Amino acid sequence: MALNTIGQPCKSIFRCLQAVVAHRCLQATSTFHTTGFQSNSNRTCVVRFGRQKYERMYPVLLVRPDGSTINIRYKEPRRMLKMPVDITTLSEEERKIRMRKREPKRAAKQKLDDFEDDFKVDDYSKFWKKK
């Protein structure tokens, strides 16, 4: 049994040739529409997510270290994700500045203020003494 270019079996040579000619004519006139064997990256940018697997994914703006942005789908609803900078690509001065920022901050010792008050217990003891 003969196969045409589409990959379907042909019962007669005439039908096989007819299918091949029709396919080539349609392919030459309509390059925008793609068939099953012509799917590529250009097709995927037009298609929406039709699967239930991606139901809980949210559109998020991903910011790369060089400042370029990409729209992605992420599992958490956020507006923007920022990727970390690769320290090995920075100059020595910038690397030292970033490493200093990463170090734990030393908290300045807070000075405890001693409040002076003129509270005298004898002035208020009359309120809790029994008569």
Coordinates of C-alpha atoms in Angstrom, one line a residue:
M1 CA 0.0 0.0 0.0
A2 CA 1.4 3.4 -1.0
L3 CA 1.8 6.3 1.4
N4 CA 1.3 9.9 0.4
T5 CA 3.5 12.8 1.7
I6 CA 1.1 13.4 4.5
G7 CA 1.7 9.9 5.8
Q8 CA -1.8 8.5 5.2
P9 CA -2.2 5.3 3.2
C10 CA -3.6 5.6 -0.3
K11 CA -5.8 2.9 -1.9
S12 CA -5.1 3.9 -5.4
I13 CA -2.3 5.8 -7.2
F14 CA -4.8 8.4 -8.5
R15 CA -6.0 9.3 -5.0
C16 CA -2.4 9.4 -3.8
L17 CA -1.3 11.8 -6.6
Q18 CA -4.5 13.9 -6.0
A19 CA -3.7 14.2 -2.3
V20 CA -0.1 15.1 -3.0
V21 CA -1.0 17.8 -5.6
A22 CA -3.7 19.2 -3.4
H23 CA -1.3 19.4 -0.5
R24 CA 1.4 21.1 -2.5
C25 CA -1.0 23.7 -4.0
L26 CA -2.4 24.5 -0.6
Q27 CA 1.0 24.7 1.0
A28 CA 2.2 27.2 -1.7
T29 CA -0.8 29.5 -1.4
S30 CA -1.2 29.4 2.4
T31 CA 2.0 29.6 4.3
F32 CA 0.4 31.1 7.4
H33 CA -1.7 28.1 8.3
T34 CA 0.3 25.2 9.6
T35 CA -0.5 21.6 9.6
G36 CA 0.4 18.9 12.1
F37 CA 3.9 18.2 10.8
Q38 CA 4.8 21.9 10.3
S39 CA 4.4 23.0 13.9
N40 CA 7.4 25.0 15.2
S41 CA 8.2 27.8 17.7
N42 CA 6.2 30.3 15.7
R43 CA 3.1 28.4 16.2
T44 CA 3.5 28.2 20.0
C45 CA 3.6 31.9 20.5
V46 CA 0.1 32.2 19.1
V47 CA -1.5 29.3 21.0
R48 CA -3.1 29.8 24.4
F49 CA -2.7 27.3 27.3
G50 CA -5.6 24.9 26.9
R51 CA -4.4 22.4 29.5
Q52 CA -5.8 22.1 33.0
K53 CA -2.2 21.6 34.3
Y54 CA -1.5 25.3 33.9
E55 CA -4.7 26.5 35.5
R56 CA -3.0 27.9 38.7
M57 CA -0.1 29.6 36.9
Y58 CA 0.0 33.4 37.0
P59 CA 1.5 35.9 34.5
V60 CA 4.7 37.4 36.0
L61 CA 7.3 39.8 34.7
L62 CA 10.8 38.3 35.0
V63 CA 13.6 40.9 35.2
R64 CA 17.1 39.6 34.3
P65 CA 20.3 41.1 35.8
D66 CA 21.0 43.0 32.6
G67 CA 17.6 44.8 32.8
S68 CA 15.8 42.8 30.1
T69 CA 12.3 41.6 30.9
I70 CA 10.3 38.5 30.0
N71 CA 6.7 37.6 30.6
I72 CA 6.5 34.1 32.1
R73 CA 3.9 32.1 34.0
Y74 CA 4.7 31.4 37.7
K75 CA 3.0 29.4 40.4
E76 CA 2.6 32.4 42.8
P77 CA 0.7 35.6 42.0
R78 CA 3.4 38.2 41.9
R79 CA 3.9 41.3 39.7
M80 CA 7.6 40.9 39.2
L81 CA 10.5 38.5 39.9
K82 CA 14.1 39.7 39.9
M83 CA 16.9 37.3 39.1
P84 CA 20.1 37.6 41.2
V85 CA 23.3 39.1 39.7
D86 CA 26.2 36.8 39.0
I87 CA 29.0 38.1 41.2
T88 CA 31.7 36.6 39.1
T89 CA 30.8 38.9 36.2
L90 CA 31.2 42.1 38.3
S91 CA 34.3 44.2 38.7
E92 CA 36.4 43.8 41.8
E93 CA 35.1 47.1 43.3
E94 CA 31.4 46.3 42.7
R95 CA 32.0 42.8 44.1
K96 CA 33.4 44.2 47.4
I97 CA 30.5 46.6 47.7
R98 CA 27.9 43.8 47.3
M99 CA 29.8 41.5 49.7
R100 CA 29.8 44.3 52.3
K101 CA 26.0 44.7 51.9
R102 CA 25.6 40.9 52.5
E103 CA 27.5 41.0 55.8
P104 CA 25.3 41.1 58.9
K105 CA 24.8 44.6 60.3
R106 CA 26.2 45.3 63.7
A107 CA 23.5 46.9 65.8
A108 CA 24.6 49.9 67.7
K109 CA 24.1 49.4 71.4
Q110 CA 21.1 51.4 72.6
K111 CA 21.7 53.5 75.6
L112 CA 19.1 52.9 78.2
D113 CA 17.7 56.2 79.6
D114 CA 17.2 56.4 83.3
F115 CA 14.0 58.2 84.0
E116 CA 14.0 60.3 87.1
D117 CA 10.7 60.5 88.9
D118 CA 9.5 62.0 92.1
F119 CA 7.1 59.2 93.0
K120 CA 6.7 58.7 96.8
V121 CA 4.9 55.7 98.1
D122 CA 3.8 57.5 101.2
D123 CA 1.7 59.9 99.2
Y124 CA -0.5 57.1 97.8
S125 CA -0.5 54.6 100.6
K126 CA -3.7 56.1 102.0
F127 CA -5.6 54.6 99.0
W128 CA -4.9 51.0 99.9
K129 CA -4.8 51.2 103.7
K130 CA -7.9 50.0 105.5
K131 CA -9.5 52.3 107.9

